[in-house]
Amino acid sequence: MSEKILVIDQGTTGTRVAIYDEEGKPVQGGWAYREHSQIFPKPGWVEHNPLEIWEKTLICMKEVLDRSRIRAEEIAAIGVTNQRETVVVWDPRTGQPLYNAIVWQDRRTAPITDELRRGHFELIYEKTGLVPDPYFSGSKIRWLLENIPGLRDKMGKGEALFGTIDSWIIWNLTRGSPNTLTPDKGGAHVTDYSNASRTMLFNLHKLDWDPELLELLGGIDVESLPLPRPSSERDAYGYTGPEVNGVFNGKSVPVTGDAGDQQAALFGQVGFDEGDVKSTYGTGNFILLNTGKNVVKSKNNLLSTVFYSLEPGKATYALEGSIFITGAAIQWLRDGLKLIEVSPEIDPLAESTDDTGGLYFVPAFTGLGAPYWDPYARGLIIGITRGTSRKHIARAVIESIAYLTRDVIEAMEKDIGGRIRILKADGGAAKSNVLLQFQADILGVEVQRPLISETTSLGAAYLAGLAVDVWESLDEIRKLWRAERVFKPQMDAGRREKLYSGWRAAVKRSLGWAKE
Ligand code: G3P
């Protein structure tokens, strides 16, 4: 029986492919991972090679089927989840990219978004839930149209397709298949509402590309953009084509799930109720709060975004706070300061002291994201005394991640006018017990860590599986979630607020530091 779901999680540093069974558990041997190259052509520019990403995806798919000994017939559907905002442009006739992928971290379009901020801030915020920033896809497409010779002509002739990474992967999976939603585009040229909502071209309320924004972002032809669809597609975005014949022994598998990785993580954490919130602790932190059918207009510098959709024309929304540097600060302790040799060493070091002795560390290495949005903030360590040692610095770095998370959660609570119940944690740095205990303490809220830590790929599995009835309802999926560990707040309120006000004072000193 076909009841397993294969998931492609195409992230910023690498691609992970996994197979899940009907209990939402990864099958034995059913995962593979490959990194891809990070290309930095100029300071502030970040690119990926789309062909390399696709090749590594294929390698991982083959490896996962070989290792797990799962037969193609057992795969009911494929789910895709991805680094968001990153843009690919390719020629559908040849499958060749027309430029490298411009990655979400790339800052080259700052002059474009500065201009948009001055003239069109309200319009963009009202329609998309986003603030003009190089982070999002729209300005990257405009840059491509203005800088790649002949691209505008190609777009006019249907010889250039744009898409986020999910679109690129799904197009390749379904390339040459007769059975897709866009038969005239050489493959399924689709995206889901959650990915589309990160482009700055998508109307959050109408759940469609917005003609006024397409004009503003360089006169983008709507035909060159993917078809926006629900995150779980009952009739499939398309079926796999000859490109993946080698992987599935000629079997055509439906692609039925697609969501941006941060949205997929909240789905994998079964954050289906309004007010449910998760924080993914990676290189940075991404915190999402389910706001149900409402687009909550943040008054506290958060973004509104589509969480997921199970039905055309309908969506569940989320508030999002993105923090750029959290786990990356631990890497900096390791590679920059050489205070530790490997990242996990930070935990015992931080645990060897009960407090930082008044030390604060603000990891504003590339400015500060939500809720400060200050590109000129810079990192600082403050409160150093003769008694300060390695362990205090290690602890201050761990604590800074929890403080930054509280900053975002407080902004969310102000926006929804209530307190959050529980914080669900996932991502690499969520393995740290000392971090999650301090997180619970500084929030005064219980923090839960799930048994299956790969919540991003699990979320995409659930979305794909819902479409083919591996799971029938959200309630059925909800029952599959298990906590691996629960961290209860242990700190008294007086100490908590004293520590937090010290943090706010430290952040204040970091703001605007690099401004001429
Ligand atoms: O918005 C960017 C985010 O989707 C990237 O996630 O895990 O690939 O770094 P990740």
Short mmCIF file of C-alpha atoms and ligand atoms in Angstrom, two decimals, residues 11-12 82-85 104 135 261-262 286, ligand 1:
data_model
loop_
_atom_site.label_atom_id
_atom_site.label_comp_id
_atom_site.label_asym_id
_atom_site.label_seq_id
_atom_site.Cartn_x
_atom_site.Cartn_y
_atom_site.Cartn_z
CA GLY A 11 17.23 24.88 3.03
CA THR A 12 19.75 27.71 2.87
CA ASN A 82 12.10 25.34 1.27
CA GLN A 83 14.24 28.33 2.19
CA ARG A 84 11.85 31.16 1.46
CA GLU A 85 12.18 34.37 -0.62
CA TRP A 104 17.04 35.75 0.85
CA TYR A 135 14.90 40.13 2.26
CA ASP A 261 10.07 26.13 5.76
CA GLN A 262 9.08 28.32 8.72
CA PHE A 286 12.00 32.50 13.19
O1 G3P B 1 13.13 33.25 5.42
C1 G3P B 1 14.29 32.48 5.30
C2 G3P B 1 14.09 31.10 5.87
O2 G3P B 1 13.04 30.45 5.22
C3 G3P B 1 15.40 30.33 5.79
O3 G3P B 1 15.34 29.21 6.53
O4 G3P B 1 16.25 27.22 7.61
O5 G3P B 1 16.77 27.60 5.23
O6 G3P B 1 17.81 29.05 6.94
P1 G3P B 1 16.63 28.21 6.58
#
